[in-house]
Coordinates of N, CA and C in Angstrom, one line a residue:
Chain A
X1 N 69.9 72.5 -27.6 CA 69.3 72.9 -28.9 C 67.4 72.4 -28.5
X2 N 66.3 72.9 -29.1 CA 65.1 71.9 -28.7 C 64.8 71.6 -30.2
X3 N 64.1 70.3 -29.5 CA 63.9 69.8 -31.0 C 62.2 69.5 -30.5
X4 N 61.7 69.2 -31.8 CA 60.1 68.5 -31.3 C 60.3 67.0 -31.3
X5 N 59.5 66.7 -30.3 CA 59.2 64.9 -29.5 C 58.0 64.7 -29.5
X6 N 57.6 63.5 -30.1 CA 56.2 62.9 -29.8 C 56.2 62.6 -27.8
X7 N 55.7 63.1 -27.1 CA 55.6 62.3 -25.7 C 54.0 61.7 -25.9
X8 N 54.2 60.9 -24.9 CA 52.7 59.9 -24.6 C 51.8 60.6 -24.2
X9 N 51.9 62.0 -23.5 CA 50.9 62.9 -23.1 C 49.8 63.3 -23.5
X10 N 50.6 63.8 -24.8 CA 49.3 64.3 -26.3 C 48.9 63.3 -26.6
X11 N 47.6 62.8 -26.5 CA 47.4 61.7 -27.6 C 45.8 62.6 -28.1
X12 N 46.1 62.8 -29.4 CA 44.9 63.3 -30.2 C 43.7 62.3 -30.1
X13 N 42.3 63.0 -30.6 CA 40.9 62.1 -30.2 C 40.2 63.3 -30.8
X14 N 39.7 62.5 -31.9 CA 38.3 63.2 -32.6 C 37.7 64.3 -31.5
X15 N 37.3 65.3 -31.8 CA 36.1 66.0 -30.9 C 35.2 66.3 -32.1
X16 N 34.0 66.5 -31.5 CA 32.5 66.9 -32.2 C 31.9 68.0 -31.5
X17 N 30.8 68.3 -31.6 CA 29.8 69.1 -31.5 C 30.7 70.7 -31.7
X18 N 30.9 71.4 -30.6 CA 31.0 72.7 -30.4 C 32.9 72.8 -31.0
X19 N 33.5 72.0 -30.9 CA 34.8 72.2 -30.9 C 35.6 72.1 -32.1
X20 N 35.6 73.1 -33.1 CA 35.8 73.4 -34.3 C 37.6 72.5 -35.0
X21 N 38.1 72.5 -33.8 CA 39.2 71.6 -33.7 C 39.2 70.2 -33.9
X22 N 39.3 69.6 -34.8 CA 39.2 68.2 -34.9 C 40.0 67.6 -33.8
X23 N 41.2 67.8 -32.9 CA 41.6 67.3 -31.7 C 41.5 67.8 -30.7
X24 N 41.8 67.5 -29.6 CA 42.3 67.8 -28.5 C 43.1 67.0 -27.7
X25 N 43.6 67.8 -26.6 CA 44.8 67.5 -25.6 C 43.3 66.6 -24.7
X26 N 43.6 65.3 -24.4 CA 42.2 64.3 -23.7 C 43.0 64.1 -22.5
X27 N 44.7 64.5 -22.0 CA 44.9 64.6 -20.8 C 44.2 66.0 -20.2
X28 N 44.0 66.5 -20.9 CA 43.5 68.0 -20.2 C 42.4 68.0 -20.0
X29 N 41.4 67.3 -20.7 CA 39.9 67.2 -21.1 C 39.7 66.3 -19.8
X30 N 40.3 65.4 -19.5 CA 40.3 64.5 -18.3 C 40.0 65.3 -17.0
X31 N 41.3 66.2 -17.1 CA 41.7 66.9 -15.8 C 40.4 67.9 -15.2
X32 N 40.0 68.4 -16.4 CA 38.8 69.3 -16.1 C 37.5 68.3 -16.1
X33 N 37.5 67.1 -16.4 CA 36.2 66.4 -16.0 C 36.1 66.0 -14.4
X34 N 37.1 65.9 -14.0 CA 37.5 65.6 -13.0 C 37.3 67.2 -11.5
X35 N 37.6 67.7 -12.3 CA 37.2 69.0 -11.3 C 36.1 69.4 -11.2
X36 N 35.3 69.3 -12.6 CA 34.1 69.2 -12.3 C 32.9 68.3 -11.6
X37 N 33.6 67.2 -11.5 CA 32.9 66.0 -10.9 C 33.3 66.3 -9.0
X38 N 34.5 66.8 -8.8 CA 34.6 67.1 -7.6 C 33.6 67.8 -7.1
X39 N 33.8 69.2 -7.5 CA 33.2 69.9 -7.1 C 31.9 69.7 -7.0
X40 N 30.9 68.9 -7.9 CA 29.5 68.9 -8.0 C 29.3 67.7 -6.8
X41 N 30.3 66.6 -6.6 CA 29.9 65.6 -5.6 C 29.8 66.6 -4.2
X42 N 31.0 67.7 -3.9 CA 31.0 68.0 -2.8 C 29.8 69.1 -2.3
X43 N 29.7 69.6 -3.2 CA 28.2 70.7 -3.0 C 26.9 69.8 -3.0
X44 N 27.0 68.5 -3.7 CA 25.7 68.0 -3.4 C 25.6 67.4 -2.2
X45 N 26.8 67.2 -1.5 CA 26.8 66.6 -0.3 C 26.6 67.9 0.5
X46 N 27.5 69.0 0.8 CA 26.9 69.9 1.5 C 25.7 70.6 1.1
X47 N 24.9 70.5 0.3 CA 23.7 70.7 0.0 C 22.5 69.8 0.8
X48 N 23.0 68.9 0.4 CA 22.0 67.6 1.6 C 22.0 68.2 2.7
X49 N 23.1 68.0 3.5 CA 23.3 68.6 5.1 C 22.3 69.6 5.1
X50 N 22.3 71.0 4.4 CA 21.8 71.9 4.5 C 20.0 71.7 4.4
X51 N 20.0 70.9 3.4 CA 18.3 71.0 3.5 C 18.1 70.1 4.6
X52 N 18.8 69.1 5.0 CA 18.4 68.3 6.2 C 18.4 69.2 7.3
X53 N 18.7 70.2 7.5 CA 18.6 71.2 8.6 C 17.8 72.0 8.2
X54 N 17.4 72.2 7.5 CA 16.3 73.3 7.4 C 15.2 72.8 7.4
X55 N 14.8 71.5 7.0 CA 13.6 70.4 7.5 C 12.8 70.7 5.9
X56 N 13.7 70.6 4.9 CA 12.9 70.4 3.6 C 12.6 68.6 3.9
X57 N 10.9 68.3 3.4 CA 10.7 67.2 2.7 C 10.3 67.2 1.5
X58 N 10.1 66.1 1.0 CA 9.5 65.9 -0.7 C 10.4 66.8 -1.6
X59 N 9.5 67.5 -2.0 CA 9.2 68.3 -3.3 C 10.5 69.0 -3.1
X60 N 10.1 69.4 -1.7 CA 10.8 70.7 -1.7 C 12.6 70.6 -2.2
X61 N 13.0 69.4 -1.2 CA 14.2 69.3 -1.5 C 15.2 68.8 -3.0
X62 N 14.3 68.3 -3.2 CA 14.5 68.4 -5.0 C 14.6 69.4 -5.8
X63 N 13.8 70.2 -5.2 CA 13.8 72.0 -5.9 C 15.2 72.7 -5.2
X64 N 15.1 72.2 -4.2 CA 17.0 72.9 -3.7 C 17.7 72.4 -4.3
X65 N 17.6 70.7 -4.4 CA 19.2 70.7 -5.4 C 19.2 70.8 -6.9
X66 N 18.0 71.0 -7.5 CA 18.2 71.8 -8.8 C 18.7 73.0 -8.5
X67 N 18.3 73.9 -7.6 CA 18.7 75.4 -7.6 C 20.2 75.0 -7.3
X68 N 20.6 74.3 -6.6 CA 22.1 74.0 -6.3 C 22.9 74.2 -7.1
X69 N 22.4 73.1 -8.1 CA 23.5 72.6 -9.1 C 23.3 73.7 -10.2
X70 N 22.4 74.6 -10.0 CA 21.9 75.1 -11.4 C 23.3 76.7 -10.8
X71 N 23.4 76.8 -9.5 CA 24.5 77.9 -9.1 C 25.7 76.9 -9.6
X72 N 26.2 75.6 -9.3 CA 27.4 75.4 -9.5 C 27.6 75.3 -11.3
X73 N 26.7 75.2 -11.9 CA 26.9 75.2 -13.2 C 27.3 76.6 -13.8
X74 N 26.7 78.2 -13.2 CA 27.1 79.1 -13.0 C 28.3 79.2 -12.6
X75 N 28.6 78.8 -11.5 CA 29.7 78.7 -10.9 C 31.2 78.1 -11.7
X76 N 30.9 77.1 -12.4 CA 31.7 76.5 -13.0 C 32.4 77.0 -14.5
X77 N 31.0 77.4 -15.0 CA 31.2 78.3 -16.1 C 32.0 79.7 -15.9
X78 N 31.7 80.5 -14.6 CA 32.5 81.6 -14.4 C 34.1 81.2 -14.5
X79 N 34.1 79.8 -14.0 CA 36.0 79.5 -13.7 C 36.2 79.0 -14.9
X80 N 35.6 78.8 -15.5 CA 36.1 78.3 -17.0 C 35.7 79.9 -17.9
X81 N 35.9 81.1 -17.4 CA 35.9 82.5 -17.8 C 35.2 82.4 -18.7
X82 N 34.0 81.8 -18.8 CA 33.0 81.8 -19.8 C 33.3 81.4 -21.7
X83 N 34.3 81.2 -21.6 CA 34.8 80.7 -23.1 C 34.5 79.2 -22.8
X84 N 33.8 78.4 -22.8 CA 33.8 77.0 -22.6 C 34.5 76.0 -24.1
X85 N 34.6 76.6 -24.7 CA 35.2 76.0 -26.3 C 36.8 75.7 -25.7
X86 N 37.7 76.3 -25.0 CA 39.1 76.5 -24.4 C 39.1 75.5 -23.7
X87 N 38.1 75.0 -22.9 CA 38.5 74.0 -21.8 C 37.5 72.9 -21.8
X88 N 36.5 72.5 -22.8 CA 35.6 71.6 -23.0 C 35.1 71.6 -24.3
X89 N 34.9 70.3 -24.7 CA 34.4 69.9 -26.3 C 32.8 69.9 -26.7
X90 N 32.4 70.4 -25.5 CA 31.0 70.7 -25.4 C 30.2 71.4 -23.8
X91 N 29.3 72.2 -24.7 CA 28.5 72.6 -23.0 C 27.6 71.4 -22.3
X92 N 27.6 70.3 -22.5 CA 26.7 69.5 -22.1 C 27.6 69.2 -21.1
X93 N 28.9 69.0 -21.1 CA 29.6 68.4 -20.4 C 29.5 69.4 -18.8
X94 N 30.1 70.5 -19.2 CA 29.9 71.6 -17.5 C 28.6 71.7 -17.2
X95 N 27.4 71.6 -18.2 CA 26.5 72.2 -17.2 C 25.4 70.7 -16.7
X96 N 25.7 69.2 -17.4 CA 25.0 68.3 -17.2 C 26.0 67.3 -16.3
X97 N 27.1 67.4 -16.5 CA 27.7 66.2 -16.2 C 27.9 66.1 -14.7
X98 N 27.5 64.5 -13.9 CA 27.6 64.9 -12.7 C 26.4 65.4 -11.6
X99 N 25.4 65.2 -12.7 CA 24.0 65.5 -12.0 C 23.5 64.8 -11.2
X100 N 23.3 63.5 -11.8 CA 22.8 62.5 -11.4 C 23.0 61.7 -10.0
X101 N 24.9 61.7 -10.3 CA 25.8 61.4 -9.3 C 25.3 62.0 -8.4
X102 N 25.8 62.9 -8.1 CA 25.6 64.2 -6.9 C 24.1 63.9 -6.6
X103 N 23.4 63.8 -7.3 CA 21.9 63.2 -6.6 C 21.6 62.4 -5.8
X104 N 22.4 61.1 -6.0 CA 22.2 60.3 -5.0 C 22.8 60.7 -3.3
X105 N 24.1 61.1 -4.1 CA 24.9 61.9 -2.5 C 23.9 62.6 -1.9
X106 N 23.4 63.8 -2.7 CA 22.4 64.4 -1.8 C 21.4 63.8 -1.0
X107 N 20.6 63.1 -1.9 CA 19.6 62.3 -0.9 C 20.2 61.5 0.4
X108 N 21.6 61.0 0.4 CA 21.8 60.4 1.9 C 21.8 60.9 2.6
X109 N 22.8 62.1 2.2 CA 22.9 63.4 3.2 C 21.9 64.3 3.5
X110 N 21.0 64.1 3.0 CA 19.5 65.2 3.5 C 19.0 63.8 4.7
X111 N 18.9 62.9 4.7 CA 18.6 62.7 5.7 C 19.4 62.0 6.9
X112 N 20.3 62.4 7.1 CA 21.3 62.8 8.3 C 21.0 63.3 9.3
X113 N 20.8 64.4 8.8 CA 20.5 65.6 10.3 C 18.9 65.0 11.1
X114 N 18.1 64.3 10.1 CA 16.9 64.3 11.0 C 17.1 62.7 11.8
X115 N 18.3 62.3 11.5 CA 18.7 61.4 12.4 C 19.7 61.5 13.9
X116 N 20.2 62.7 13.8 CA 20.9 63.1 14.6 C 20.0 63.9 16.1
X117 N 19.0 63.6 16.2 CA 18.1 64.1 17.5 C 18.0 63.0 18.1
X118 N 18.4 61.9 17.6 CA 18.2 60.2 18.1 C 19.2 60.4 19.4
X119 N 19.4 59.3 20.5 CA 20.1 59.4 21.2 C 20.7 58.4 20.8
X120 N 20.1 57.1 20.6 CA 20.7 55.5 20.2 C 19.7 55.1 19.0
X121 N 21.3 55.4 18.1 CA 20.4 55.3 16.5 C 19.8 54.3 16.0
X122 N 20.1 53.2 17.2 CA 19.5 52.2 16.8 C 18.1 51.6 16.4
X123 N 17.5 52.7 17.2 CA 16.1 52.7 17.7 C 15.5 53.8 16.4
X124 N 16.0 53.9 15.5 CA 15.4 54.5 14.5 C 14.8 53.8 13.5
Chain B
X1 N 46.3 76.7 -2.2 CA 45.6 75.6 -2.1 C 44.9 75.3 -0.9
X2 N 46.1 75.3 0.0 CA 45.7 74.8 1.5 C 44.9 75.6 1.8
X3 N 45.0 77.0 1.1 CA 43.9 78.2 2.1 C 42.5 77.8 1.5
X4 N 42.3 77.7 0.3 CA 41.3 77.0 -0.3 C 40.5 75.7 0.9
X5 N 41.4 75.0 0.9 CA 40.7 73.8 2.0 C 40.3 74.3 2.9
X6 N 41.3 75.2 3.5 CA 40.8 75.5 5.2 C 39.8 76.1 5.0
X7 N 39.6 76.7 4.0 CA 38.1 77.7 3.9 C 36.8 76.8 3.7
X8 N 37.2 75.9 2.8 CA 36.1 74.7 2.7 C 35.9 73.6 3.5
X9 N 37.0 73.3 4.7 CA 37.0 73.0 6.1 C 36.1 73.9 7.4
X10 N 36.5 75.2 7.0 CA 35.8 76.1 8.0 C 33.9 76.2 7.6
X11 N 33.9 76.0 6.3 CA 32.5 76.2 6.0 C 31.6 75.2 6.4
X12 N 32.1 73.8 6.6 CA 31.3 72.8 7.0 C 31.7 72.6 8.3
X13 N 32.4 73.0 9.3 CA 32.2 73.1 10.4 C 31.3 74.1 10.7
X14 N 31.1 75.2 10.4 CA 30.1 76.1 10.2 C 28.4 75.3 10.1
X15 N 28.4 74.5 9.4 CA 27.1 73.9 8.9 C 27.0 72.7 10.1
X16 N 28.0 72.8 10.3 CA 28.0 71.6 11.9 C 27.2 72.2 12.8
X17 N 27.7 73.1 13.6 CA 27.3 73.9 14.0 C 25.8 74.4 14.6
X18 N 25.9 74.7 12.9 CA 24.0 75.1 12.6 C 23.4 73.9 12.7
X19 N 23.9 72.6 12.3 CA 23.2 71.3 12.5 C 22.8 71.0 14.0
X20 N 23.7 71.2 14.7 CA 23.7 71.1 16.2 C 22.6 72.0 17.0
X21 N 22.8 73.3 16.5 CA 22.1 74.8 17.1 C 20.4 74.2 16.8
X22 N 20.4 73.7 15.5 CA 19.0 73.4 15.3 C 18.6 72.6 16.0
X23 N 19.5 71.3 16.3 CA 19.4 70.0 17.2 C 18.6 70.4 18.5
X24 N 19.5 71.0 18.9 CA 19.2 72.0 20.6 C 17.7 72.9 20.3
X25 N 17.3 73.0 19.6 CA 16.5 73.9 18.9 C 15.1 73.1 19.2
X26 N 15.2 72.2 18.3 CA 14.2 71.3 17.8 C 13.6 70.9 19.7
X27 N 15.3 70.4 20.5 CA 14.5 69.8 21.7 C 14.1 70.7 22.5
X28 N 14.3 72.3 22.7 CA 13.6 73.0 23.2 C 12.3 73.3 22.6
X29 N 11.7 73.3 21.2 CA 10.7 72.6 21.1 C 9.2 71.6 21.1
X30 N 10.3 70.4 21.8 CA 9.7 69.2 22.7 C 9.3 69.8 23.7
X31 N 10.2 70.2 24.4 CA 10.0 71.1 26.0 C 8.8 72.0 26.2
X32 N 8.6 72.7 25.2 CA 7.6 73.5 24.9 C 6.3 72.9 24.0
X33 N 6.6 71.4 24.0 CA 5.2 70.8 22.9 C 4.6 72.0 21.6
X34 N 5.8 72.0 20.7 CA 4.9 72.8 19.9 C 5.7 71.8 18.7
X35 N 5.2 71.9 17.2 CA 6.0 71.1 16.3 C 6.3 71.8 15.4
X36 N 7.5 70.9 14.6 CA 9.0 71.6 14.3 C 8.4 71.8 12.8
X37 N 8.5 72.7 12.4 CA 8.1 73.0 10.5 C 9.4 73.4 10.1
X38 N 10.4 74.2 10.6 CA 11.1 74.5 9.7 C 12.2 75.3 10.7
X39 N 13.6 76.1 9.7 CA 14.3 76.8 10.4 C 13.6 78.3 10.4
X40 N 14.2 79.3 10.8 CA 14.1 79.9 11.3 C 13.5 81.3 9.4
X41 N 13.0 82.0 9.4 CA 12.7 82.6 8.3 C 13.7 83.1 7.6
X42 N 14.7 83.6 8.6 CA 15.9 84.8 8.2 C 17.4 83.7 7.6
X43 N 17.1 82.0 8.1 CA 17.8 81.3 7.3 C 17.5 81.0 6.0
X44 N 16.1 80.9 5.8 CA 15.9 80.7 4.4 C 16.4 81.5 3.4
X45 N 15.8 83.1 4.0 CA 16.1 83.9 3.0 C 17.6 84.6 2.7
X46 N 18.4 84.1 4.1 CA 19.7 84.3 3.8 C 20.6 83.1 2.6
X47 N 20.1 81.8 3.1 CA 20.0 80.8 2.0 C 19.9 81.0 0.7
X48 N 19.1 81.4 0.1 CA 18.0 81.5 -1.2 C 19.5 82.9 -1.9
X49 N 20.0 82.8 -3.1 CA 20.7 83.4 -3.4 C 20.3 83.8 -4.7
X50 N 19.6 83.2 -5.7 CA 19.2 83.1 -6.5 C 17.9 84.0 -7.1
X51 N 17.4 84.1 -8.4 CA 16.7 85.2 -8.8 C 15.7 84.5 -9.1
X52 N 15.2 83.3 -9.0 CA 14.2 82.4 -9.4 C 13.2 82.3 -8.6
X53 N 12.3 83.4 -8.7 CA 11.3 83.7 -7.7 C 10.2 82.5 -7.2
X54 N 9.5 82.0 -8.4 CA 8.9 81.1 -8.1 C 9.6 80.0 -7.7
X55 N 10.5 79.6 -7.9 CA 11.4 78.2 -6.3 C 11.1 78.9 -5.3
X56 N 11.8 79.9 -5.2 CA 12.1 80.3 -4.2 C 10.7 80.6 -2.9
X57 N 10.0 81.0 -3.9 CA 8.5 81.1 -2.6 C 7.9 79.8 -2.5
X58 N 8.1 78.9 -3.7 CA 7.6 77.7 -3.0 C 8.6 76.9 -2.0
X59 N 10.0 77.0 -1.8 CA 10.4 76.7 -0.7 C 10.7 77.7 0.4
X60 N 10.1 78.9 0.6 CA 10.0 79.7 1.6 C 8.7 79.2 2.4
X61 N 7.6 78.7 1.6 CA 6.3 78.9 1.6 C 6.0 78.3 3.2
X62 N 6.9 77.6 3.9 CA 6.6 76.9 4.8 C 7.3 77.0 6.1
X63 N 8.6 77.8 5.3 CA 9.7 77.9 6.6 C 10.0 78.9 7.4
X64 N 9.4 79.2 8.5 CA 9.6 80.6 8.5 C 9.7 80.5 10.5
X65 N 10.5 79.7 10.8 CA 11.2 79.9 12.4 C 12.3 79.0 12.5
X66 N 13.5 79.6 12.9 CA 15.1 78.9 13.1 C 15.3 80.0 14.2
X67 N 16.2 80.2 14.8 CA 17.0 81.1 15.1 C 17.6 82.1 14.3
X68 N 17.8 83.6 13.9 CA 19.0 83.9 12.9 C 20.3 83.6 13.1
X69 N 20.5 82.9 14.2 CA 22.1 82.8 14.3 C 22.4 81.7 13.4
X70 N 21.4 80.7 13.3 CA 21.3 79.2 12.6 C 21.4 79.7 11.4
X71 N 20.5 80.8 11.0 CA 20.3 81.4 9.2 C 21.6 81.6 9.2
X72 N 22.0 82.6 9.6 CA 23.3 83.3 8.9 C 24.7 82.4 9.2
X73 N 24.5 81.7 10.1 CA 25.6 80.5 10.3 C 25.6 79.7 8.7
X74 N 24.3 78.9 8.4 CA 24.0 77.9 7.1 C 24.5 78.8 6.1
X75 N 24.2 80.7 6.3 CA 23.7 80.8 4.7 C 25.6 81.0 4.5
X76 N 26.6 81.5 5.7 CA 27.9 82.0 5.5 C 28.8 80.6 5.5
X77 N 28.3 79.0 5.7 CA 28.7 78.2 5.6 C 28.3 77.4 4.1
X78 N 27.3 78.0 3.6 CA 27.1 77.8 2.2 C 27.8 78.0 1.4
X79 N 27.9 79.5 1.5 CA 28.4 80.7 0.5 C 30.3 80.0 0.6
X80 N 30.9 79.7 2.3 CA 32.2 79.3 2.1 C 32.5 77.9 1.1
X81 N 31.4 77.2 1.4 CA 31.7 75.8 0.4 C 31.8 75.8 -0.8
X82 N 30.7 76.6 -1.0 CA 30.4 77.0 -2.6 C 31.6 77.3 -3.1
X83 N 32.3 78.7 -2.8 CA 33.7 79.0 -3.1 C 34.8 78.0 -3.1
X84 N 34.8 77.2 -2.2 CA 35.8 76.1 -1.6 C 35.5 75.5 -2.9
X85 N 34.2 74.6 -2.8 CA 34.4 73.3 -4.1 C 35.0 73.8 -5.6
X86 N 34.6 75.7 -5.8 CA 34.9 76.3 -7.0 C 36.4 75.8 -7.6
X87 N 37.2 76.5 -6.0 CA 38.7 76.6 -6.2 C 39.6 75.4 -6.0
X88 N 39.3 74.8 -5.0 CA 40.2 73.5 -4.6 C 40.5 72.7 -5.7
X89 N 39.4 72.3 -6.2 CA 39.7 71.0 -7.1 C 41.4 71.4 -8.2
X90 N 41.3 72.7 -8.2 CA 42.2 72.8 -9.0 C 41.9 74.0 -10.6
X91 N 42.6 74.4 -11.4 CA 42.2 75.2 -12.4 C 42.0 74.2 -13.7
X92 N 41.4 74.7 -14.2 CA 40.9 74.6 -15.9 C 42.5 74.4 -16.8
X93 N 42.2 73.1 -17.6 CA 43.2 73.5 -18.2 C 42.9 73.5 -19.6
X94 N 43.7 74.1 -21.0 CA 43.0 74.4 -21.9 C 43.4 72.6 -22.3
X95 N 42.4 73.0 -23.6 CA 42.6 71.5 -24.4 C 43.0 71.8 -26.1
X96 N 43.5 73.1 -26.1 CA 43.8 73.0 -27.6 C 45.1 72.9 -27.7
X97 N 45.7 71.9 -28.6 CA 46.8 71.3 -28.7 C 48.0 72.1 -29.1
X98 N 47.1 73.2 -29.6 CA 48.1 74.9 -30.4 C 48.2 75.5 -29.3
X99 N 48.2 75.4 -28.0 CA 48.0 76.8 -27.5 C 49.1 76.4 -26.7
X100 N 49.9 77.7 -26.0 CA 50.5 78.2 -25.4 C 51.6 77.2 -24.8
X101 N 50.6 76.7 -23.9 CA 51.1 76.0 -22.1 C 51.1 74.5 -22.7
X102 N 50.5 74.4 -24.0 CA 50.6 72.8 -24.4 C 51.9 72.5 -25.6
X103 N 52.5 73.4 -24.8 CA 54.1 72.9 -26.1 C 54.5 71.6 -25.6
X104 N 54.7 70.9 -26.6 CA 55.4 69.4 -26.1 C 57.1 69.2 -26.6
X105 N 57.6 70.6 -26.4 CA 58.9 70.6 -27.3 C 59.5 70.7 -25.8
X106 N 60.9 69.4 -26.1 CA 61.6 69.2 -24.6 C 62.9 68.4 -25.3
X107 N 63.9 68.1 -24.5 CA 65.1 67.6 -25.0 C 64.9 66.2 -24.5
X108 N 65.7 65.4 -25.2 CA 65.2 64.3 -24.9 C 66.6 63.5 -23.7
X109 N 66.0 62.5 -22.6 CA 66.9 62.5 -21.6 C 68.3 61.7 -22.2
X110 N 68.5 61.2 -23.1 CA 69.7 60.9 -23.6 C 70.2 61.5 -24.4
X111 N 71.1 62.6 -23.9 CA 71.7 63.4 -25.0 C 73.2 62.9 -24.9
X112 N 73.4 61.6 -24.4 CA 75.0 61.3 -24.9 C 74.9 60.8 -26.5
X113 N 73.4 60.2 -27.0 CA 73.7 59.9 -27.9 C 73.1 60.7 -29.3
X114 N 73.3 61.9 -29.0 CA 72.6 62.8 -30.4 C 73.9 63.3 -30.7
X115 N 73.8 63.3 -32.4 CA 74.9 63.9 -33.0 C 74.2 65.1 -33.5
X116 N 74.6 65.8 -34.4 CA 74.5 67.0 -35.1 C 75.3 67.0 -36.3
X117 N 76.2 66.1 -36.8 CA 77.0 66.0 -37.9 C 76.0 64.8 -39.0
X118 N 74.8 65.5 -39.5 CA 74.0 64.7 -39.9 C 73.4 65.5 -41.1
X119 N 73.1 64.7 -42.0 CA 71.8 65.4 -43.5 C 70.9 66.6 -43.2
X120 N 70.5 66.6 -41.3 CA 69.3 67.3 -41.0 C 70.2 68.8 -41.1
X121 N 71.0 68.9 -41.1 CA 71.5 70.6 -41.4 C 71.5 70.9 -42.7
X122 N 70.8 70.6 -43.6 CA 70.5 71.5 -44.5 C 68.9 72.1 -44.6
X123 N 68.2 71.3 -43.2 CA 66.8 72.3 -43.4 C 66.9 73.8 -42.5
X124 N 66.1 74.5 -43.1 CA 66.2 75.9 -42.7 C 66.3 75.4 -40.9
X125 N 66.7 76.5 -40.1 CA 66.2 76.5 -38.7 C 65.3 77.3 -38.0
X126 N 64.4 76.8 -37.5 CA 63.5 77.2 -37.2 C 63.7 78.0 -35.7
X127 N 63.6 79.0 -35.6 CA 64.1 79.9 -34.7 C 63.1 80.4 -32.9
X128 N 62.0 80.1 -33.4 CA 61.1 80.3 -32.8 C 60.7 78.7 -31.7
X129 N 61.7 78.1 -31.7 CA 61.1 77.0 -30.8 C 62.0 77.2 -29.5
X130 N 61.3 76.9 -28.4 CA 61.5 77.4 -27.0 C 61.4 75.6 -26.1
X131 N 62.2 75.7 -25.0 CA 62.6 74.6 -24.3 C 61.4 74.8 -23.4
X132 N 61.0 73.6 -23.4 CA 59.9 73.3 -21.8 C 60.3 73.1 -21.0
X133 N 60.0 74.0 -19.5 CA 60.7 74.0 -18.5 C 60.1 72.7 -17.9

């Protein structure tokens, strides 16, 4: 016989913004945020290497990063099958989260390809 | 999941190869004593996939030479890495507490202490409960 039981995995939390339900499953919410963070960080690093190879300098690199993050946002929204309220409590999370953290990684890896041409890195 | 991971690694390897080709190309330019201003025109065209025309024109304004091989490699590597980044980390899980896959119906672990001959037998039986595997 099946019974109802309260397990620790479902912690109820108040939502706000676009979520019309007042509670949501926080563990799944955290899982979704983790996925967004991993995706954005990986693509920031790859984008940094590509920008370095292409020889972007100055403003061009940041425009390229903006473009990359826009494409990532579109990809994440498509991954959520365009129904954001099912997986997140607000649009800002999927569109803006991880943007500035990825920027730091992008700038770091942006400098690496220009260092690769030197035989002895200590001379840079 | 392993396939997505492998595709991501493959995309990164393609990018590394493109980087190496670019470095070799810059060495060649040094020999011929020309200035390096960017990868080949092809690379840029293939890399840009969005329709934001002003941004595109800005980015493409001075990138006009790098081998077409590096271009295709960069674009292919970027597309593969994008696909891997969106697929490998895992699926989105629904956060509605009352959706079908968030049921928390389960049997207690200690079935030895379960008794059924109690006052709960006067409640109506819910026939739509399911055991969560």
